[in-house]
CSV table of C-alpha atoms in Angstrom, one decimal:
chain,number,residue,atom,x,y,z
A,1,UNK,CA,-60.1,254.5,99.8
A,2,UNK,CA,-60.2,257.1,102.4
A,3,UNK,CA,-58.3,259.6,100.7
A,4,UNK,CA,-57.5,261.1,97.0
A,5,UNK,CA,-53.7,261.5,95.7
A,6,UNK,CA,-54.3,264.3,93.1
A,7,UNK,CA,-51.5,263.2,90.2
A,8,UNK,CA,-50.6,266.9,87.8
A,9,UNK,CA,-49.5,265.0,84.8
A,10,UNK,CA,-50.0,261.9,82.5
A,11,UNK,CA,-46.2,261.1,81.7
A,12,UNK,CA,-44.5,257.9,83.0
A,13,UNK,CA,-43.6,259.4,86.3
A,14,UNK,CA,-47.5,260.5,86.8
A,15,UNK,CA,-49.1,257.4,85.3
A,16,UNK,CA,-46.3,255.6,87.7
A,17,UNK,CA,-47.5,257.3,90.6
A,18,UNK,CA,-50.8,256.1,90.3
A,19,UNK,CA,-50.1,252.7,89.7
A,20,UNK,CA,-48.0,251.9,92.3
A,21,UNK,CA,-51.1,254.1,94.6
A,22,UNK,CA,-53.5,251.4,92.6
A,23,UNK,CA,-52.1,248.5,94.2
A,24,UNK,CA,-51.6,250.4,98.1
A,25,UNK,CA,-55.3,250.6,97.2
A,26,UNK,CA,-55.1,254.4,97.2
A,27,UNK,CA,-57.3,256.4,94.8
A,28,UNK,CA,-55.5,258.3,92.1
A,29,UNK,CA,-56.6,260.8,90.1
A,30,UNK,CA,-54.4,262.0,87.5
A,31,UNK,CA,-54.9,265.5,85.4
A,32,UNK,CA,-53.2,265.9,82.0
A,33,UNK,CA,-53.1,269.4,80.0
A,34,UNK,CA,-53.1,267.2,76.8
A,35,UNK,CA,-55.2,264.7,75.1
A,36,UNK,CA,-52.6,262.1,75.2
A,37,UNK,CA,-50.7,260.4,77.8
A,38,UNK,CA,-47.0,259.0,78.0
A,39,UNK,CA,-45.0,262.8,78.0
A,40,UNK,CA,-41.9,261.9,75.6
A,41,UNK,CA,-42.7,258.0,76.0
A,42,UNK,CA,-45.4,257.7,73.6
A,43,UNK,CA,-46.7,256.5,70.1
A,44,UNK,CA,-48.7,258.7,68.0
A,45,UNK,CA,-49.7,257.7,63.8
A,46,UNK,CA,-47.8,259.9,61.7
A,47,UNK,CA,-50.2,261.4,58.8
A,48,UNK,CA,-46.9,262.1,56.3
A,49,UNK,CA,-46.0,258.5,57.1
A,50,UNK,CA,-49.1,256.8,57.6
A,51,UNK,CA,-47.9,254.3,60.3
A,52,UNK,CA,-47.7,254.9,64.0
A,53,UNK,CA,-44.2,255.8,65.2
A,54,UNK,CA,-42.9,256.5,68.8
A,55,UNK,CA,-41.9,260.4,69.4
A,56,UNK,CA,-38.5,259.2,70.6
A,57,UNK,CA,-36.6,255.9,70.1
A,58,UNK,CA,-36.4,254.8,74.1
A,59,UNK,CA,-34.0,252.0,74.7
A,60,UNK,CA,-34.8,249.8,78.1
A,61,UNK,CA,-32.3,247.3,79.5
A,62,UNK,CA,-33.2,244.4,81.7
A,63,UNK,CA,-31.9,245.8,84.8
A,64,UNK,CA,-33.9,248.6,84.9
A,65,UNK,CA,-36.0,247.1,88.0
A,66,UNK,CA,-38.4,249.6,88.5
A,67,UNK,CA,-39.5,250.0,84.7
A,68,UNK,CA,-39.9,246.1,84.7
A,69,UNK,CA,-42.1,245.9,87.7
A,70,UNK,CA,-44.0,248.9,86.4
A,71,UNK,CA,-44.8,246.8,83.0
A,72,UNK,CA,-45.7,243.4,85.2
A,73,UNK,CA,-48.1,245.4,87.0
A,74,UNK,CA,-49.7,247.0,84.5
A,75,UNK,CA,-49.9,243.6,82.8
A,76,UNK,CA,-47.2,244.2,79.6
A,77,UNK,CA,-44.2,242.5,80.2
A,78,UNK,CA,-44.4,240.5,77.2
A,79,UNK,CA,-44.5,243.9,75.1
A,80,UNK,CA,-40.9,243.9,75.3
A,81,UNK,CA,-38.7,241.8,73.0
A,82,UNK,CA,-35.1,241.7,72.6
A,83,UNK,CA,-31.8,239.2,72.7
A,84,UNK,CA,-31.1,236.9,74.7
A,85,UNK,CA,-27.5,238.1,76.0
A,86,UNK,CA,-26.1,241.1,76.1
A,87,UNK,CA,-25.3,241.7,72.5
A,88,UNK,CA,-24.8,245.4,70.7
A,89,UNK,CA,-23.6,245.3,66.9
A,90,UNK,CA,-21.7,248.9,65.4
A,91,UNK,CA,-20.4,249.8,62.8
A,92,UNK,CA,-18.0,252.7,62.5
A,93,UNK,CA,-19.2,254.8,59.4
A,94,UNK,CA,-15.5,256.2,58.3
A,95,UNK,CA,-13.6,252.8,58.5
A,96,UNK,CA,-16.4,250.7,57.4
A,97,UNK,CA,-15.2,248.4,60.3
A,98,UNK,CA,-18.2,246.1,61.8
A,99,UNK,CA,-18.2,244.1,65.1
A,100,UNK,CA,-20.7,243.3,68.1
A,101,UNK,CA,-19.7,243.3,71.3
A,102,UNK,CA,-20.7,240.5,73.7
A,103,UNK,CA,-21.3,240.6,77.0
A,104,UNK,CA,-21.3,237.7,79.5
A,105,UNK,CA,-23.8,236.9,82.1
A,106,UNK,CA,-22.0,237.0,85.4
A,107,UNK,CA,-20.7,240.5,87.1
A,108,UNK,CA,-16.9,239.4,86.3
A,109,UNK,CA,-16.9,240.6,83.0
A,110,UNK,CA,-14.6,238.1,81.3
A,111,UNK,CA,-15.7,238.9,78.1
A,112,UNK,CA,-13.4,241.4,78.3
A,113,UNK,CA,-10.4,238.6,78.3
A,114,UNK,CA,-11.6,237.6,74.3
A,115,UNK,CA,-10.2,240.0,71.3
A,116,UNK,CA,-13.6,238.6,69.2
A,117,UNK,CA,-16.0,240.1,72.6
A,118,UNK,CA,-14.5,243.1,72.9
A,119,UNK,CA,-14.2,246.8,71.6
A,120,UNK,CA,-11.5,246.1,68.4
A,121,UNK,CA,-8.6,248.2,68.9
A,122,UNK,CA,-8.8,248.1,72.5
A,123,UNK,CA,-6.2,246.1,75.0
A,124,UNK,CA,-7.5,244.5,78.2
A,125,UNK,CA,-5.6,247.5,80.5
A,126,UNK,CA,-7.8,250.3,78.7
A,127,UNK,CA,-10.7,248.7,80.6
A,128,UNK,CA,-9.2,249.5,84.2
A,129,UNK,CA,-9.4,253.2,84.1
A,130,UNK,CA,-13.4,252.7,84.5
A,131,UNK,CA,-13.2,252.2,87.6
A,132,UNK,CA,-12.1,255.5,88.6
A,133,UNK,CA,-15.7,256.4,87.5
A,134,UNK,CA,-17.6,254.3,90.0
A,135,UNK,CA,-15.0,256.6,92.7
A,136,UNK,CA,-15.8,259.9,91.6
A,137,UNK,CA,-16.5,262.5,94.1
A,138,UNK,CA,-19.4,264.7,93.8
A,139,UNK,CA,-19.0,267.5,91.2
A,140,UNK,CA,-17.2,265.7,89.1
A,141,UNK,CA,-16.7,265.8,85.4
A,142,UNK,CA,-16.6,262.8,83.1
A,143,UNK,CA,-13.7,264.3,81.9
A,144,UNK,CA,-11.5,265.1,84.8
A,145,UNK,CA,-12.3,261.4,86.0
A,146,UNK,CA,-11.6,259.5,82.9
A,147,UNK,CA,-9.9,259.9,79.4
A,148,UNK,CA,-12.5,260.8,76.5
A,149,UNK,CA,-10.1,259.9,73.8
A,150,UNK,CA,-8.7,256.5,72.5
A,151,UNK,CA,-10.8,253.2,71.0
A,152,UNK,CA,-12.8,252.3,73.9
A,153,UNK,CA,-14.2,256.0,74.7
A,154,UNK,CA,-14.9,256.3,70.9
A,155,UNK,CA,-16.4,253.3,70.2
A,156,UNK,CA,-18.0,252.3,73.6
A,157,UNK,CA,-18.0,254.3,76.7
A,158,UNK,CA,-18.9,258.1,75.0
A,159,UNK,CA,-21.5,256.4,72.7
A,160,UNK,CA,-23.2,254.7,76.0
A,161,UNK,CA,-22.9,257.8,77.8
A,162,UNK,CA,-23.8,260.3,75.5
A,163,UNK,CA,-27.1,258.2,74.9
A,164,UNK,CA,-27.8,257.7,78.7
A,165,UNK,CA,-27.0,261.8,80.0
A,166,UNK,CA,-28.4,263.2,76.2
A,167,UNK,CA,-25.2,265.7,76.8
A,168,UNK,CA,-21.6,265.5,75.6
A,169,UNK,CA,-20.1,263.6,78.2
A,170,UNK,CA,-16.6,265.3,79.0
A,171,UNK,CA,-18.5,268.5,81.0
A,172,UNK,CA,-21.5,265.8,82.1
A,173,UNK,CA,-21.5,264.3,85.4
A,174,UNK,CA,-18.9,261.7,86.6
A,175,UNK,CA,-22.0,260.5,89.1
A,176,UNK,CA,-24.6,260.2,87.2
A,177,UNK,CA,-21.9,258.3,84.4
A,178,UNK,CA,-21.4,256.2,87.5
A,179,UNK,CA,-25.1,255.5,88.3
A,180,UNK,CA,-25.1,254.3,84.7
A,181,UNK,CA,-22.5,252.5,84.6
A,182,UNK,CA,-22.5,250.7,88.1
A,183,UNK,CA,-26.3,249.4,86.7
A,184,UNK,CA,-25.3,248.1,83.6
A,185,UNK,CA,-21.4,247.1,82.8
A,186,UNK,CA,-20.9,246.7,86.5
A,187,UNK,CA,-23.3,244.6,87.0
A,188,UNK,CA,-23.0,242.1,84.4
A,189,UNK,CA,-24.6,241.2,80.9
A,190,UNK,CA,-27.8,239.8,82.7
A,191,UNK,CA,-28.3,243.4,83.4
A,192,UNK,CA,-28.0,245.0,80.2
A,193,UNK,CA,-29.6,243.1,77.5
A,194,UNK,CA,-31.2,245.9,75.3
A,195,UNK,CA,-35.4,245.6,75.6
A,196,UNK,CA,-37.6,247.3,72.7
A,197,UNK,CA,-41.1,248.2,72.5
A,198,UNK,CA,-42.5,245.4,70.4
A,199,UNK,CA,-45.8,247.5,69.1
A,200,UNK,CA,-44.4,251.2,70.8
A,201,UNK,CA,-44.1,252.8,73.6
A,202,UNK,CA,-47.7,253.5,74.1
A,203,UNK,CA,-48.8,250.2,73.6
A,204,UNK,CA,-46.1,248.7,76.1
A,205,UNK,CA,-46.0,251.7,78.6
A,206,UNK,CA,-49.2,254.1,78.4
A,207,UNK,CA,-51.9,252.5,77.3
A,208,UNK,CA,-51.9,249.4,79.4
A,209,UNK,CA,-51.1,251.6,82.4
A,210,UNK,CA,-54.5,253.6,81.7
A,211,UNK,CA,-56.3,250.8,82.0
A,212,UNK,CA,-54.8,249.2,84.7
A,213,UNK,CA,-55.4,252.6,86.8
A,214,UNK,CA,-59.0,252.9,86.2
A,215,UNK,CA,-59.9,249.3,86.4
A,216,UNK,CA,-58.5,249.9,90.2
A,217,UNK,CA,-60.8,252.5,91.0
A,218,UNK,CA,-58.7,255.9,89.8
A,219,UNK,CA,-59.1,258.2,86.9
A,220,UNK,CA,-57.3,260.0,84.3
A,221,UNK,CA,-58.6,263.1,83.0
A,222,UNK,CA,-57.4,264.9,79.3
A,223,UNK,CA,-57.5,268.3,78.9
A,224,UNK,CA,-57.1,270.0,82.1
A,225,UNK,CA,-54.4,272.5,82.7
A,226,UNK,CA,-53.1,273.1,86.2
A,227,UNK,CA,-53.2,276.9,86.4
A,228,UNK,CA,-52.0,277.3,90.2
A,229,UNK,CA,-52.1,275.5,93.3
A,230,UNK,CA,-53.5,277.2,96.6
A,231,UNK,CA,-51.9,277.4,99.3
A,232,UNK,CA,-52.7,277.6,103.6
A,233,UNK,CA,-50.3,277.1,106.0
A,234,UNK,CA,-48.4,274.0,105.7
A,235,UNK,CA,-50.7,272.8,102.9
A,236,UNK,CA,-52.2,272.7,99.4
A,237,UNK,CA,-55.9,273.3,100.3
A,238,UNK,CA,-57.0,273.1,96.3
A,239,UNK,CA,-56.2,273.3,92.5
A,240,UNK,CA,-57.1,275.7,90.1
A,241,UNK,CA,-58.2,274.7,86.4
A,242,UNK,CA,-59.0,277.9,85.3
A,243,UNK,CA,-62.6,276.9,85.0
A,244,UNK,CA,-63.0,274.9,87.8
A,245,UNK,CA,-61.3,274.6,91.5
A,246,UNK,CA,-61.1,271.0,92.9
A,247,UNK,CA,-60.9,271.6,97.0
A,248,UNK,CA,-58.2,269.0,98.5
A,249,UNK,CA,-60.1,266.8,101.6
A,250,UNK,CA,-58.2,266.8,104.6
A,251,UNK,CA,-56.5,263.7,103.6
A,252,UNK,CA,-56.0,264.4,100.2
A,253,UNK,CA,-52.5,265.2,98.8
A,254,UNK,CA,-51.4,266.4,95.3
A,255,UNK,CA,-47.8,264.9,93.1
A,256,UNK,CA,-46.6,267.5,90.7
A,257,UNK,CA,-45.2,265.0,87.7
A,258,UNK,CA,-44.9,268.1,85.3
A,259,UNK,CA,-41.9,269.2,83.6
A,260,UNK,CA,-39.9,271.7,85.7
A,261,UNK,CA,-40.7,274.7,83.6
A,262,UNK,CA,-44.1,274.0,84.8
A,263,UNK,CA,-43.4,273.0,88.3
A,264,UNK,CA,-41.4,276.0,88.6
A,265,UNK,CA,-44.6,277.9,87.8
A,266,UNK,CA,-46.6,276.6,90.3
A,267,UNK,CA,-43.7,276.3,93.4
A,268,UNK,CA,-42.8,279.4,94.8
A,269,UNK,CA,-38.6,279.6,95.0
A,270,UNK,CA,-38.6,276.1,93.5
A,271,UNK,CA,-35.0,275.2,92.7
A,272,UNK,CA,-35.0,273.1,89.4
A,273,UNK,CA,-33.1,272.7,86.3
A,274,UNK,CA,-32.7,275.2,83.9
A,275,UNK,CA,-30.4,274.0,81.0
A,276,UNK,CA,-31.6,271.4,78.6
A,277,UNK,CA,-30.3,269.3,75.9
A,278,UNK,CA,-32.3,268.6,72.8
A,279,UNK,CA,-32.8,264.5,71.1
A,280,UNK,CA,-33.5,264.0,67.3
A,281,UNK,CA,-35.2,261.0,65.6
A,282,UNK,CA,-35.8,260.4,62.4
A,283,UNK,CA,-37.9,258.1,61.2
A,284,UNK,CA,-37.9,256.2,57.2
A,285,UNK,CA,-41.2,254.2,56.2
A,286,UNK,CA,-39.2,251.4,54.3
A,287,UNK,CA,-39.4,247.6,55.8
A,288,UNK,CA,-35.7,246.4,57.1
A,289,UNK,CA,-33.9,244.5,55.3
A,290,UNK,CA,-34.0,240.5,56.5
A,291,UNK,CA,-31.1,239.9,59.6
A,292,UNK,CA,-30.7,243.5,60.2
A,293,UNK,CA,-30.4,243.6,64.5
A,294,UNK,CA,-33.1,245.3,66.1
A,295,UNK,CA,-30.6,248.1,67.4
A,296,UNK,CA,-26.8,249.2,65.7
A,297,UNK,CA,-24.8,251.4,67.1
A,298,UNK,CA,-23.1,254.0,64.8
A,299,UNK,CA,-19.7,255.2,65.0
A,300,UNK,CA,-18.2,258.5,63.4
A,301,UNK,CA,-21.8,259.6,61.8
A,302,UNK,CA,-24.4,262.0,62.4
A,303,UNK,CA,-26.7,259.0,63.1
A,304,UNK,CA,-26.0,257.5,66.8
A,305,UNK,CA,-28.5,254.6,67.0
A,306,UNK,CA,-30.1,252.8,64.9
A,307,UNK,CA,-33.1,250.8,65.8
A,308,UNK,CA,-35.5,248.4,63.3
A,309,UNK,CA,-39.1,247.9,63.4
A,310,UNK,CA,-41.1,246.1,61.2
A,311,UNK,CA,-42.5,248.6,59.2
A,312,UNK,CA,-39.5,251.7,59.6
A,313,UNK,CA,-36.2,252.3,60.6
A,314,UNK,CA,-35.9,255.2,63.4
A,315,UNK,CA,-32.7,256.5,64.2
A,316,UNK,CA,-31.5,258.3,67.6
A,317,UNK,CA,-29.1,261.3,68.2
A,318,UNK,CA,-28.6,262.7,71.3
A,319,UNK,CA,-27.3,266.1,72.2
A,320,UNK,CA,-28.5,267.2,69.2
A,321,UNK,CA,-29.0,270.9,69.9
A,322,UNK,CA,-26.7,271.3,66.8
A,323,UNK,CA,-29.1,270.5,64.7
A,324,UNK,CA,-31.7,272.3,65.6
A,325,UNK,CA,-31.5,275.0,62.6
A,326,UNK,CA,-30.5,272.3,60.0
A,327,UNK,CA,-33.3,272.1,57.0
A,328,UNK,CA,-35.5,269.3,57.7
A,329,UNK,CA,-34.8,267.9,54.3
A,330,UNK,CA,-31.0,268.2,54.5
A,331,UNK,CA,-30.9,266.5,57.9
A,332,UNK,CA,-33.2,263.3,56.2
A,333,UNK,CA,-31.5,263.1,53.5
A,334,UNK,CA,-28.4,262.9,55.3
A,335,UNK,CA,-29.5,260.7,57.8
A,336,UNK,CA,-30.4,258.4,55.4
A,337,UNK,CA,-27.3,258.1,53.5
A,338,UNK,CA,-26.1,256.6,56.6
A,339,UNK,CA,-28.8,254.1,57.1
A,340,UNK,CA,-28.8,252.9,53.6
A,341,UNK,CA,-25.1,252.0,54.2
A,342,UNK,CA,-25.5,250.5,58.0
A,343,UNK,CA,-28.8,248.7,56.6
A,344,UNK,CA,-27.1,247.5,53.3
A,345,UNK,CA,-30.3,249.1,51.1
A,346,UNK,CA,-29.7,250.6,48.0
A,347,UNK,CA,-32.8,252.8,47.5
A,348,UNK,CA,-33.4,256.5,47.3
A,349,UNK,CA,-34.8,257.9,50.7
A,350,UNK,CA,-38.2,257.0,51.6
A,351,UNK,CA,-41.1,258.8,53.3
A,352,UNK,CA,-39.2,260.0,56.4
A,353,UNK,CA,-40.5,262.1,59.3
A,354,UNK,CA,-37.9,264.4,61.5
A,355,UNK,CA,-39.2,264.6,64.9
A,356,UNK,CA,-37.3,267.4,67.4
A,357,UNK,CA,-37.0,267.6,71.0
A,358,UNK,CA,-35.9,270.8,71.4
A,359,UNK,CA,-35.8,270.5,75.8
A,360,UNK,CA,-36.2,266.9,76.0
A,361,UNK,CA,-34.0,266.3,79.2
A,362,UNK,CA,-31.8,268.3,81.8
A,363,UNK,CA,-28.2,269.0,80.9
A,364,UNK,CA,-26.7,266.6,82.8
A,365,UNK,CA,-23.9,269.1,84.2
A,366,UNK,CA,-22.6,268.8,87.5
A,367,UNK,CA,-24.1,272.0,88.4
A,368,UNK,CA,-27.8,271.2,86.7
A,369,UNK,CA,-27.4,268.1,89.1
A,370,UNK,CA,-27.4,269.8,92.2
A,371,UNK,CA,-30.1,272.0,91.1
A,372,UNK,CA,-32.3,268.2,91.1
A,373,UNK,CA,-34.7,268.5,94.1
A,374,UNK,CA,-36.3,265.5,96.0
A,375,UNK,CA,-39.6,264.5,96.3
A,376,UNK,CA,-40.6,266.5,99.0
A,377,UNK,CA,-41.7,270.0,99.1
A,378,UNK,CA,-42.4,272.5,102.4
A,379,UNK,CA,-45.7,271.8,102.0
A,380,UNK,CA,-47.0,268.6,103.5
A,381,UNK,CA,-48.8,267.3,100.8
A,382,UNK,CA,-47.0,268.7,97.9
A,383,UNK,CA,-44.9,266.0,96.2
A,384,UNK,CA,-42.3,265.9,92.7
A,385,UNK,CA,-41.9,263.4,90.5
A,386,UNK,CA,-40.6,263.5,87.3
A,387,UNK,CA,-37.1,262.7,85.3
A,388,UNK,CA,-35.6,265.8,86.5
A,389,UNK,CA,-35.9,265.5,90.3
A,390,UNK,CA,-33.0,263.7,92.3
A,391,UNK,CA,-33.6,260.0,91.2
A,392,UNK,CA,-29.7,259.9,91.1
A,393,UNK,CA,-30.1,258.8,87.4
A,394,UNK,CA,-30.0,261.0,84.1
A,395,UNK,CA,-33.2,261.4,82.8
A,396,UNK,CA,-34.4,257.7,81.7
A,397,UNK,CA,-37.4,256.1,81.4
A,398,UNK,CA,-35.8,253.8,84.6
A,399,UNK,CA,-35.7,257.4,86.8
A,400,UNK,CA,-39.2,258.8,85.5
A,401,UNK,CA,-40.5,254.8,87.0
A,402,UNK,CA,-38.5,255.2,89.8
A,403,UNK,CA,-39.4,258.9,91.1
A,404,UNK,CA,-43.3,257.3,90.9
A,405,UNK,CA,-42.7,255.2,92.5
A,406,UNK,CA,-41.0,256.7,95.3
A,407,UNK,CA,-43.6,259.7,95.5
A,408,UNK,CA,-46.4,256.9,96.0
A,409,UNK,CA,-44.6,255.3,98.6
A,410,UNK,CA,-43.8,258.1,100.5
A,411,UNK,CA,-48.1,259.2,100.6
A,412,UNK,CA,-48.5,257.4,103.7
A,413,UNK,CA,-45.4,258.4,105.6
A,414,UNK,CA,-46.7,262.1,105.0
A,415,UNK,CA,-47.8,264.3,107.7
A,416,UNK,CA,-51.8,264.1,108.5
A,417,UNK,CA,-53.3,267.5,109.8
């Protein structure tokens, strides 16, 4: 280990970063401003609750490659659980309508073919028109590509989006839908069975990772704040703490894995960007009832998701910047009325927690797209990772992994003074 890659943050793309430089046997030392790692992946315990809840319901799906190989590494692939085929129940709140739609393996989705697979209400010709989304041309709305109106938009394709882009999906992206959509319903079933977080999301994605990264000779550090980077020439030449300057060796370089408020801060002219759309999760401390599915969909209700752990139920909405003002106990109460009924439980609410994400991803706007920079920077050490960079995915877990990874690899290929 000749050299020192200098990580600014302890999310998934960060903790990535050094995993992958782990097993290149690079060292990696990774600074986070907190006391806790995992960014908007992670579990914390709840004190109104008393149980350990995850600050946002994150769905993974099988072909999310990267995010896989990240948890083998690190030695957690069996902290996942989830069905064996591509199965997603819903229910549609105002018609009291239930059905689960069922994928099949293979990449020719015949499963579209079979009335008792597919989206009720929908013929096998309203499936067609999706492929205009995987031909989009750059700049593209959802909207201008597709119809957002009729059965399947309502009950499949605005749900799927709006939960992968966190942003109403008429004005969102036609190629980021497309990414989405040419990983999962493209590519058959095999690729889309939905994965959970058996014990959370720290247990699966953080926590292992930690150890896996000092066991191979890096380091994370809590509580250290990147104030500003300097600069010389082509090159960062050290980092500023505030109470302490770490010099960069002459081999050393440095991967900004920070938000882009905060990469912003520290990159002069950095383009990044600048509209965000906000996730809300509730959580209710009451044990599910026996054969409720790990995940429902909800149709026509405030709820969008519903997912079942042992000890809670959590519940997803995306794009929620419109209930940002609500009262907290008006917005659980709510929620809850719509659980009870999806979950078949007649009880008064539980303990609940509202947690809010008020900027937890980028709009995912045509425009907000093109503001997405790569990993490389004028500065020959200087590397971005992170959700928000140009992964050519929305902000996932699966682009977070990804953008790691791809920072890590490109270390070597960067220029030596």
């Amino acid at each position: 280990m000749n050299r020192t890659v200098h990580i600014i943050g302890a999310g998934l793309a960060g903790l990535a970063t050094a995993v992958r430089l782990c097993t290149q046997g690079v060292r990696a030392v990774v600074y986070e401003a907190t006391n806790q790692a995992g960014g908007r992946c992670r579990s914390y315990h709840d004190p109104v609750l008393g149980i350990t809840i995850d600050n946002g319901n994150h769905l993974l799906l099988s072909g999310n490659r990267a995010a896989l190989g990240y948890l083998d590494t690190i030695g957690a692939s069996d902290r996942l659980f989830g069905p064996s085929t591509a199965s997603f129940p819903f229910i549609d709140i105002a018609s009291k309508e239930r059905w689960t739609l069922r994928a099949n393996d293979g990449r020719i989705p015949w499963w579209i073919l079979d009335r008792n697979r597919r989206v009720p209400g929908t013929r096998l010709r309203d499936y067609f028109p999706m492929l205009r989304l995987l031909r989009a041309q750059p700049g593209a709305t959802i909207g201008e590509v597709i119809d957002c109106q009729g059965p399947l938009y309502d009950r499949l394709i605005g749900p799927l989006l709006l939960a992968a882009l966190n942003t109403e999906p008429p004005p969102s992206s036609a190629k980021l839908a497309a990414a989405v959509v040419r990983e999962t319903l493209a590519a058959g079933g095999r690729s889309y069975r939905p994965l959970f977080a058996r014990d959370g999301l720290s247990a699966a994605f953080v926590e292992p990772a930690l150890r896996f990264i000092e066991a191979n000779g890096g380091a994370v550090i809590f509580g250290e704040r990147l104030r500003a980077l300097a600069f010389e020439a082509n090159r960062v030449t050290g980092l500023d703490f505030g109470d302490e300057t770490v010099p960069l060796g002459p081999s050393d370089s440095v991967v900004l894995a920070v938000p882009p408020v905060v990469a912003e801060s520290l990159i002069p002219d950095l383009t990044a960007p600048s509209e965000f759309r906000a996730i809300v999760n509730a959580h209710f401390r009451i044990a599910p009832p026996a054969g409720l599915p790990p995940m429902t969909g909800i149709i026509n209700g405030t709820a969008e998701w519903l997912f079942a752990f042992p000890d809670r139920l959590s519940v997803t909405i995306s794009s929620a910047d419109r209930l940002q003002d609500t009262p907290r106990v008006q917005l659980a109460a709510q929620i809850w009325l719509e659980v009870a009924a999806v979950a078949g439980i007649a009880a008064p609410l539980p303990p609940w927690q509202i947690v809010r994400e008020r900027r937890a991803t980028f709009a995912a706007l045509p425009g907000e797209d093109a503001k997405r920079p790569g990993p490389r920077t004028r500065w020959n050490n200087l590397l971005l990772a992170g959700d928000w960079t140009a992964t050519g995915l929305p902000a996932t877990i699966e682009g977070s992994i990804r953008s790691g990874n791809r920072a890590a690899d490109l270390i070597e290929t960067m220029t030596k003074p």
